[in-house]
Structure formats: structure tokens, C-alpha cells
Tab-separated table of C-alpha atoms in Angstrom:
chain	number	residue	atom	x	y	z
A	1313	MET	CA	200.651	118.798	152.747
A	1314	ALA	CA	199.477	119.394	149.195
A	1315	GLY	CA	198.401	115.744	148.958
A	1316	ALA	CA	196.433	116.035	152.178
A	1317	SER	CA	194.693	119.137	150.850
A	1318	VAL	CA	193.668	117.309	147.696
A	1319	VAL	CA	192.263	114.402	149.719
A	1320	ALA	CA	190.356	116.799	151.973
A	1321	CYS	CA	188.982	118.655	148.968
A	1322	CYS	CA	187.830	115.437	147.299
A	1323	SER	CA	186.158	114.325	150.513
A	1324	LEU	CA	184.275	117.623	150.714
A	1325	VAL	CA	183.109	117.249	147.116
A	1326	ILE	CA	181.857	113.719	147.791
A	1327	MET	CA	180.120	114.821	150.991
A	1328	ALA	CA	178.362	117.574	149.049
A	1329	LEU	CA	177.231	115.067	146.427
A	1330	MET	CA	175.888	112.791	149.131
A	1331	ALA	CA	174.021	115.664	150.797
A	1332	ALA	CA	172.425	116.602	147.483
A	1333	ALA	CA	171.399	112.989	146.906
A	1334	ALA	CA	169.878	112.781	150.381
A	1335	MET	CA	167.792	115.874	149.696
A	1336	ALA	CA	166.597	114.413	146.373
A	1337	GLY	CA	165.228	111.218	147.892
A	1338	SER	CA	165.841	108.225	150.089
A	1339	VAL	CA	168.003	106.396	147.516
A	1340	PRO	CA	171.284	108.210	146.807
A	1341	ALA	CA	172.564	105.821	144.137
A	1342	VAL	CA	171.964	102.638	142.167
A	1343	TYR	CA	174.688	100.026	141.709
A	1344	VAL	CA	173.781	97.886	138.701
A	1345	PHE	CA	174.941	94.355	137.959
A	1346	GLY	CA	173.913	92.007	135.197
A	1347	ASP	CA	173.701	91.423	131.483
A	1348	SER	CA	172.628	93.141	128.267
A	1349	LEU	CA	169.197	93.960	129.670
A	1350	ALA	CA	170.925	96.567	131.850
A	1351	ASP	CA	174.200	97.271	129.997
A	1352	VAL	CA	174.501	101.019	129.343
A	1353	GLY	CA	177.848	100.909	127.586
A	1354	ASN	CA	180.367	98.678	129.363
A	1355	ASN	CA	180.743	96.381	126.366
A	1356	ASN	CA	181.703	99.371	124.228
A	1357	HIS	CA	185.054	99.171	126.006
A	1358	LEU	CA	185.641	95.455	125.436
A	1359	LEU	CA	187.050	93.471	122.544
A	1360	THR	CA	183.905	91.435	122.051
A	1361	LEU	CA	181.367	90.424	119.454
A	1362	LEU	CA	178.618	91.250	121.955
A	1363	LYS	CA	178.185	94.928	121.180
A	1364	ALA	CA	175.320	97.284	120.446
A	1365	ASP	CA	177.224	100.496	119.731
A	1366	PHE	CA	175.940	100.743	116.161
A	1367	SER	CA	172.640	101.475	114.463
A	1368	HIS	CA	169.827	100.659	114.439
A	1369	ASN	CA	170.306	100.339	118.192
A	1370	GLY	CA	169.557	103.620	119.930
A	1371	MET	CA	167.437	104.998	117.108
A	1372	ASP	CA	164.843	106.201	119.634
A	1373	TYR	CA	167.361	107.201	122.292
A	1374	ALA	CA	168.050	110.904	122.836
A	1375	GLY	CA	169.950	112.125	119.791
A	1376	GLY	CA	169.114	108.961	117.877
A	1377	LYS	CA	172.578	107.481	118.433
A	1378	ALA	CA	173.633	104.028	119.559
A	1379	THR	CA	175.064	104.063	123.089
A	1380	GLY	CA	175.797	100.401	123.663
A	1381	ARG	CA	172.294	99.664	124.925
A	1382	PHE	CA	170.753	96.564	123.375
A	1383	SER	CA	167.557	98.470	122.645
A	1384	ASN	CA	165.978	100.977	120.331
A	1385	GLY	CA	166.043	103.426	123.248
A	1386	LYS	CA	166.272	103.269	127.014
A	1387	ASN	CA	166.541	100.011	128.950
A	1388	SER	CA	165.482	98.890	132.410
A	1389	ALA	CA	168.447	100.551	134.141
A	1390	ASP	CA	167.465	103.911	132.647
A	1391	PHE	CA	163.823	103.612	133.625
A	1392	LEU	CA	164.692	102.538	137.165
A	1393	ALA	CA	166.889	105.605	137.572
A	1394	ASP	CA	164.129	107.797	136.119
A	1395	LYS	CA	161.648	106.427	138.642
A	1396	LEU	CA	164.048	107.131	141.499
A	1397	GLY	CA	164.770	110.661	140.287
A	1398	LEU	CA	168.403	109.822	139.590
A	1399	ALA	CA	170.694	109.931	136.578
A	1400	THR	CA	171.430	106.561	135.005
A	1401	SER	CA	174.445	104.974	136.702
A	1402	PRO	CA	177.402	105.298	134.294
A	1403	PRO	CA	179.259	102.257	132.928
A	1404	TYR	CA	182.207	101.331	135.130
A	1405	LEU	CA	184.605	100.926	132.213
A	1406	ALA	CA	183.887	104.499	131.103
A	1407	LEU	CA	185.031	105.911	134.451
A	1408	SER	CA	188.702	106.654	134.956
A	1409	SER	CA	190.340	106.158	138.331
A	1410	SER	CA	190.599	109.942	138.630
A	1411	SER	CA	186.817	110.272	138.495
A	1412	ASN	CA	186.033	107.951	141.376
A	1413	ALA	CA	184.161	110.719	143.174
A	1414	ASN	CA	181.388	109.727	140.779
A	1415	TYR	CA	181.155	106.344	142.483
A	1416	VAL	CA	178.969	107.978	145.091
A	1417	ASN	CA	176.352	108.593	142.394
A	1418	GLY	CA	176.170	104.929	141.402
A	1419	VAL	CA	177.964	102.711	138.904
A	1420	SER	CA	176.831	100.143	136.358
A	1421	PHE	CA	178.847	96.967	135.976
A	1422	ALA	CA	176.294	95.248	133.721
A	1423	SER	CA	177.763	93.655	130.630
A	1424	GLY	CA	176.046	92.164	127.593
A	1425	GLY	CA	176.441	88.387	127.569
A	1426	ALA	CA	177.145	87.974	131.281
A	1427	GLY	CA	175.719	85.055	133.197
A	1428	VAL	CA	175.786	83.584	136.663
A	1429	SER	CA	178.355	81.103	135.360
A	1430	ASN	CA	181.783	82.361	134.341
A	1431	ALA	CA	181.629	79.914	131.423
A	1432	THR	CA	178.695	81.747	129.820
A	1433	ASN	CA	180.042	83.833	126.921
A	1434	LYS	CA	183.526	83.359	128.344
A	1435	ASN	CA	186.000	86.076	127.306
A	1436	GLN	CA	183.212	88.078	125.627
A	1437	CYS	CA	181.860	90.025	128.593
A	1438	ILE	CA	182.443	91.104	132.172
A	1439	THR	CA	181.393	88.022	134.107
A	1440	PHE	CA	179.214	88.464	137.178
A	1441	ASP	CA	182.142	87.444	139.388
A	1442	LYS	CA	184.333	90.046	137.665
A	1443	GLN	CA	181.603	92.669	138.107
A	1444	ILE	CA	181.614	91.947	141.833
A	1445	GLU	CA	185.416	92.187	141.833
A	1446	TYR	CA	185.222	95.609	140.174
A	1447	TYR	CA	182.591	96.667	142.693
A	1448	SER	CA	184.884	95.566	145.522
A	1449	GLY	CA	187.344	98.168	144.279
A	1450	VAL	CA	184.594	100.784	144.234
A	1451	TYR	CA	183.645	99.786	147.784
A	1452	SER	CA	187.243	100.267	148.930
A	1453	SER	CA	187.436	103.630	147.162
A	1454	LEU	CA	184.268	104.846	148.870
A	1455	ALA	CA	185.530	103.619	152.243
A	1456	ARG	CA	188.776	105.549	151.773
A	1457	SER	CA	187.014	108.709	150.599
A	1458	LEU	CA	184.138	108.797	153.076
A	1459	GLY	CA	185.359	106.726	155.950
A	1460	GLN	CA	184.112	103.216	156.631
A	1461	ALA	CA	181.015	104.212	158.618
A	1462	GLN	CA	179.772	106.833	156.170
A	1463	ALA	CA	180.425	104.576	153.183
A	1464	ALA	CA	178.427	101.809	154.860
A	1465	THR	CA	175.530	104.213	155.466
A	1466	HIS	CA	175.597	105.424	151.861
A	1467	LEU	CA	175.602	101.897	150.446
A	1468	ALA	CA	172.887	100.728	152.841
A	1469	ARG	CA	170.589	103.423	151.458
A	1470	SER	CA	171.490	102.685	147.822
A	1471	ILE	CA	169.759	100.110	145.644
A	1472	PHE	CA	171.672	97.175	144.205
A	1473	ALA	CA	169.875	96.200	140.998
A	1474	ILE	CA	170.756	92.780	139.612
A	1475	THR	CA	169.529	91.186	136.387
A	1476	ILE	CA	171.377	87.973	135.670
A	1477	GLY	CA	170.617	84.413	134.553
A	1478	SER	CA	168.997	84.793	131.131
A	1479	ASN	CA	172.148	84.044	129.149
A	1480	ASP	CA	172.906	80.912	131.146
A	1481	ILE	CA	169.425	79.529	130.499
A	1482	ILE	CA	169.336	80.567	126.835
A	1483	HIS	CA	172.643	78.812	126.169
A	1484	TYR	CA	171.497	75.684	127.969
A	1485	ALA	CA	168.100	75.573	126.244
A	1486	LYS	CA	169.637	76.015	122.797
A	1487	ALA	CA	172.105	73.201	123.361
A	1488	ASN	CA	169.727	70.901	125.284
A	1489	ASN	CA	166.320	71.294	123.689
A	1490	ALA	CA	165.276	67.823	124.868
A	1491	ALA	CA	166.531	68.181	128.444
A	1492	THR	CA	164.488	66.258	130.990
A	1493	PRO	CA	163.002	68.000	134.047
A	1494	SER	CA	165.688	66.370	136.168
A	1495	GLN	CA	168.470	67.693	133.933
A	1496	GLN	CA	166.946	71.155	133.957
A	1497	GLN	CA	166.712	71.127	137.744
A	1498	GLN	CA	170.322	70.011	138.036
A	1499	TYR	CA	171.542	72.915	135.902
A	1500	VAL	CA	169.391	75.478	137.731
A	1501	ALA	CA	170.652	74.123	141.068
A	1502	ALA	CA	174.239	74.709	139.925
A	1503	LEU	CA	173.384	78.270	138.916
A	1504	ILE	CA	171.692	78.939	142.237
A	1505	GLN	CA	174.657	77.602	144.168
A	1506	SER	CA	176.878	80.135	142.398
A	1507	LEU	CA	174.296	82.898	142.724
A	1508	SER	CA	174.026	82.328	146.456
A	1509	GLY	CA	177.735	82.946	146.909
A	1510	GLN	CA	177.631	86.002	144.647
A	1511	LEU	CA	174.765	87.582	146.569
A	1512	GLN	CA	176.574	86.840	149.826
A	1513	SER	CA	179.655	88.641	148.487
A	1514	LEU	CA	177.561	91.713	147.668
A	1515	TYR	CA	176.039	91.666	151.151
A	1516	ASN	CA	179.523	91.462	152.635
A	1517	LEU	CA	180.393	94.543	150.577
A	1518	GLY	CA	177.545	96.668	151.877
A	1519	ALA	CA	174.488	95.764	149.798
A	1520	ARG	CA	171.374	96.095	151.959
A	1521	LYS	CA	168.616	96.957	149.455
A	1522	VAL	CA	168.563	94.408	146.647
A	1523	LEU	CA	166.345	94.547	143.584
A	1524	PHE	CA	166.596	91.217	141.817
A	1525	LEU	CA	165.129	91.195	138.320
A	1526	GLY	CA	164.384	87.560	137.617
A	1527	THR	CA	164.822	85.906	134.267
A	1528	GLY	CA	162.094	86.497	131.697
A	1529	PRO	CA	160.380	83.804	129.586
A	1530	VAL	CA	163.491	83.348	127.461
A	1531	GLY	CA	161.862	80.506	125.551
A	1532	CYS	CA	159.581	83.108	123.952
A	1533	THR	CA	162.369	85.303	122.635
A	1534	PRO	CA	162.313	85.421	118.822
A	1535	SER	CA	165.617	83.548	118.654
A	1536	LEU	CA	164.348	80.526	120.582
A	1537	ARG	CA	160.914	80.628	118.941
A	1538	GLU	CA	162.554	80.554	115.542
A	1539	MET	CA	164.121	77.191	116.375
A	1540	SER	CA	160.639	75.624	116.329
A	1541	SER	CA	158.938	74.776	113.042
A	1542	ALA	CA	155.662	75.937	114.594
A	1543	LYS	CA	157.354	79.091	115.998
A	1544	VAL	CA	156.168	78.334	119.519
A	1545	CYS	CA	157.937	79.217	122.746
A	1546	ASN	CA	160.759	76.921	123.816
A	1547	ALA	CA	159.414	74.896	126.735
A	1548	VAL	CA	162.826	74.102	128.233
A	1549	GLY	CA	163.841	77.766	128.364
A	1550	ASN	CA	160.576	78.883	129.915
A	1551	SER	CA	160.463	76.069	132.455
A	1552	MET	CA	163.996	76.802	133.616
A	1553	ALA	CA	163.249	80.517	133.931
A	1554	VAL	CA	160.380	79.739	136.310
A	1555	GLN	CA	162.560	77.357	138.338
A	1556	TYR	CA	165.412	79.858	138.491
A	1557	ASN	CA	163.243	82.754	139.661
A	1558	LYS	CA	161.646	80.647	142.364
A	1559	ALA	CA	165.008	79.382	143.583
A	1560	ALA	CA	166.503	82.883	143.567
A	1561	GLU	CA	163.630	84.045	145.757
A	1562	GLY	CA	164.468	81.232	148.145
A	1563	VAL	CA	168.060	82.437	148.387
A	1564	LEU	CA	167.029	86.022	149.038
A	1565	SER	CA	164.341	85.161	151.587
A	1566	GLY	CA	166.847	82.951	153.382
A	1567	MET	CA	169.387	85.768	153.488
A	1568	ALA	CA	166.753	88.228	154.726
A	1569	ALA	CA	165.857	85.841	157.530
A	1570	LYS	CA	169.516	85.557	158.479
A	1571	TYR	CA	170.373	89.260	158.087
A	1572	THR	CA	167.674	91.516	159.483
A	1573	ASP	CA	169.201	94.582	157.791
A	1574	LEU	CA	168.816	93.057	154.314
A	1575	HIS	CA	165.718	93.979	152.308
A	1576	TYR	CA	164.867	92.813	148.824
A	1577	ALA	CA	162.323	93.001	146.041
A	1578	LEU	CA	162.203	90.231	143.470
A	1579	PHE	CA	160.619	90.958	140.113
A	1580	ASP	CA	159.233	87.878	138.362
A	1581	SER	CA	160.074	88.976	134.836
A	1582	SER	CA	158.789	85.687	133.472
A	1583	ALA	CA	155.245	86.125	134.766
A	1584	ALA	CA	155.158	89.845	134.010
A	1585	LEU	CA	156.400	89.589	130.424
A	1586	LEU	CA	154.246	86.578	129.563
A	1587	ARG	CA	151.200	88.824	129.948
A	1588	TYR	CA	152.384	90.952	127.032
A	1589	ILE	CA	153.228	87.889	124.962
A	1590	ASP	CA	149.968	86.062	125.602
A	1591	GLN	CA	147.666	89.105	125.408
A	1592	PRO	CA	149.569	91.786	123.490
A	1593	ALA	CA	146.575	93.945	122.539
A	1594	GLU	CA	145.567	94.267	126.172
A	1595	TYR	CA	148.903	95.933	126.926
A	1596	GLY	CA	149.182	98.106	123.841
A	1597	PHE	CA	151.238	95.787	121.636
A	1598	VAL	CA	150.583	94.491	118.136
A	1599	GLU	CA	153.516	92.096	117.614
A	1600	ALA	CA	154.694	89.798	120.416
A	1601	LYS	CA	156.527	87.071	118.513
A	1602	ALA	CA	158.791	88.551	115.832
A	1603	ALA	CA	161.636	90.973	116.510
A	1604	CYS	CA	161.392	94.565	115.351
A	1605	CYS	CA	164.974	94.676	114.074
A	1606	GLY	CA	166.878	91.845	112.428
A	1607	LEU	CA	166.986	89.650	109.365
A	1608	GLY	CA	165.467	86.334	108.344
A	1609	ASP	CA	162.440	84.494	109.617
A	1610	MET	CA	160.753	86.533	112.381
A	1611	ASN	CA	163.723	88.943	112.117
A	1612	ALA	CA	165.405	86.374	114.360
A	1613	LYS	CA	168.067	84.755	112.176
A	1614	ILE	CA	170.539	87.610	112.453
A	1615	ALA	CA	170.977	90.276	115.113
A	1616	CYS	CA	170.010	93.903	114.678
A	1617	THR	CA	172.771	95.523	112.593
A	1618	PRO	CA	172.977	98.546	110.285
A	1619	LEU	CA	172.039	96.186	107.420
A	1620	SER	CA	168.908	94.890	109.151
A	1621	SER	CA	165.339	95.865	108.445
A	1622	TYR	CA	163.336	97.317	111.314
A	1623	CYS	CA	159.695	97.984	112.124
A	1624	ALA	CA	158.188	101.415	111.635
A	1625	ASN	CA	156.529	101.536	115.059
A	1626	ARG	CA	158.828	100.221	117.770
A	1627	SER	CA	156.313	100.885	120.538
A	1628	ASP	CA	153.926	98.207	119.253
A	1629	HIS	CA	156.553	95.426	119.377
A	1630	VAL	CA	157.380	93.476	122.518
A	1631	PHE	CA	160.858	92.537	121.226
A	1632	TRP	CA	163.430	94.864	119.729
A	1633	ASP	CA	165.817	92.193	118.435
A	1634	PHE	CA	166.086	88.430	118.708
A	1635	TYR	CA	166.674	88.553	122.483
A	1636	HIS	CA	165.934	91.985	123.908
A	1637	PRO	CA	162.759	93.931	124.696
A	1638	THR	CA	161.882	97.245	123.101
A	1639	GLU	CA	162.065	100.470	125.055
A	1640	ALA	CA	158.267	100.336	125.395
A	1641	THR	CA	158.419	96.871	126.957
A	1642	ALA	CA	161.223	97.821	129.341
A	1643	GLN	CA	159.282	100.885	130.464
A	1644	LYS	CA	156.127	98.905	131.200
A	1645	LEU	CA	158.038	96.212	133.078
A	1646	THR	CA	159.877	98.788	135.185
A	1647	ALA	CA	156.617	100.521	136.058
A	1648	THR	CA	155.234	97.194	137.288
A	1649	SER	CA	158.305	96.477	139.389
A	1650	PHE	CA	158.198	99.960	140.885
A	1651	ASP	CA	154.565	100.194	141.910
A	1652	GLY	CA	153.155	96.714	141.329
A	1653	SER	CA	152.434	93.871	143.699
A	1654	ALA	CA	152.581	90.085	143.959
A	1655	PRO	CA	152.784	87.865	142.003
A	1656	PHE	CA	154.957	90.124	139.834
A	1657	ILE	CA	157.024	91.945	142.463
A	1658	PHE	CA	157.402	90.701	146.039
A	1659	PRO	CA	157.590	90.730	149.020
A	1660	ILE	CA	157.627	94.516	148.449
A	1661	ASN	CA	157.875	96.675	145.351
A	1662	VAL	CA	160.707	99.019	144.411
A	1663	ARG	CA	158.973	102.125	145.743
A	1664	GLN	CA	158.616	100.415	149.119
A	1665	LEU	CA	162.195	99.151	148.990
A	1666	SER	CA	163.499	102.632	148.254
A	1667	ALA	CA	161.594	104.085	151.218
A	1668	ILE	CA	163.220	101.770	153.778
């Protein structure tokens, strides 16, 4: 009887949380999947080289402390939650099994280094497939706590934010700088085949509002620029990003045609970020090529560490380190995805997606 009382009490707590979320807005929670662009601390709990839980990361975050975000401050996951009037979804690996009532408020599975392919940064991150596996456990927990029907309703109203693919393309471009268009297409096709199955798995597990943050112009990251003697953007990386985003949109539009209850917004990070890189002054930036924090040429030879130099004004740099955007960049990009329009966010924006 005592066990039944505990279960009933937990269910009441979760129901109260859901009611409060419903009053706050149409989106009760955000379930986040992806890589370091959205990681809010999962990699802190891994034995990996891919960490950001040390200075100068987080120097502009509340309290000035590193949190595991690959940024000087907030990242895209934080700004999305801010826009929706929600708290940032906590990292899955920071939640104990006894705190699963928090699952109703959203969870982040994003892990620095993750890619569509399980081979990308193997054994250094939570792969996308593993993230989906962890989410499957969360799905089962919610179904047990709320009942299948109520859990399905909760998840259908939640947003599933996914940012994945950059690491796959960066690794390929670095290793295959002379790849032909045909070779690039072949690799992107393999990624999309995997991505299609992964998105189908999430749909099968209740995802109905999907925000897909496409890959940015990774060829223009300081790390890939630095590979060129002229310090120009890597053409292979940028070309593949465009191909990948277009193909991902094809997958999502196909799923939406098949499943009338599925709605999505795809953010073309490549097109949106290239504006800042090509015309920085127009968007309030001064430096769009070099990293703010790092060491070596363009601050792009070595990652941002406590021994690195860093720029005095982070808000005027597009890039924080050799791969990641500054807080200022992430905020501007999120604002565009939330209230913008085609060709940057389509077929609807995040505000419209959240209202469905």
C-alpha cells in the first residue's frame, strides 16, 4: 500500500507540473538532441576529451563559471527555452532515476562531438542513436507516470529540437579536402539514410513538433579556414552543409506528408550564419573569421582552454572558439529561427510551430 501511495503522489506532482506548464504556454517542454551547439552539460559526466567545463568557457554565463557549454555564455538551447518562457532542459546525465518527475519539464540529450553517424567521435560522446535510446527510457517513464494517453498528449505539445550533422561533415571535410561532388553526395546520402531512420524512431516515440537546426557553414569555422593558406572558407565543408540541409528538409517534408500529425520547422543555419560572415558589420559584428578564444593563427590552432588568449569584446565576434559561435551569434540565430521566415526558417517558424 505504501508503494501505491508513493506512485499516486508522484503522479499528482507530475500532473501539477503539467498543469503549470499548460498555463505558461502552448509548449510544456523541450526535448533536445544533438551536438556541442546544444550541449548544456552532458559531456561533463563522460570520460572524454570533448569537454567545456573549464574556463574561459562560460565567462559571460551567469556567475561567470563554465557549465559544459561550448560558449562564452548561453547557447542555442538556452535561447530557445528563453523564447518559449521555459527553463533550459537539464542534461540527461545530470538527472538521477529518482528525479524522473523532471522529465515532464524537458530533457537535453545533446552531447559535444555527436554526429548522425555512430563512428563520428566514437567513444567520446553520446551518439545520436544512444541519445534516442536514452529518450526511449524517458518516454517509458512518462508513460508509466502519466498513463499512455496523457504522455502522448504531453509529448505531442512539446518541441523536439535537433541539431546534428556538423561533426560528421567537419570530419569528412578535414580528411577529404579534395572530395569530388560525387563523393560528397555519396557521404551526405549515407548520413541522410541514417537520419531518416533516427527521425522515424523519434516520431514512433511521440515526437510531433520537430525543430531541426540544420548544419551551419562549417567550412567557415576558424578551424577549417585555418587549413587554407589564404584563410578562406573550406568549399567542401560548405557545399556538404548545403546538400545536407536540403536533404534533411526532404526527409521531414516526406514524413509530414505521410503523418498528418507531424509538424516541423527547419532552420537553414548555413544560409542564416553566412550573412554574419559575409557582412559582419551589418549584423553588429567586427570579427567573422578568427575565433575569440584559442591559440595560434586565427586563435584556431588550439581549442579554448584556461591557457588561451581571448578577445575583450565577445559580442563583436561571430565565433567563440575554433568551431562554436559566441553567445551573441547564438542569440541572433535563435531569434531568426523563432520569428523569421523563408529562406532561413521554413515551412513555418518556431513561434508558429509552438502555437500548433
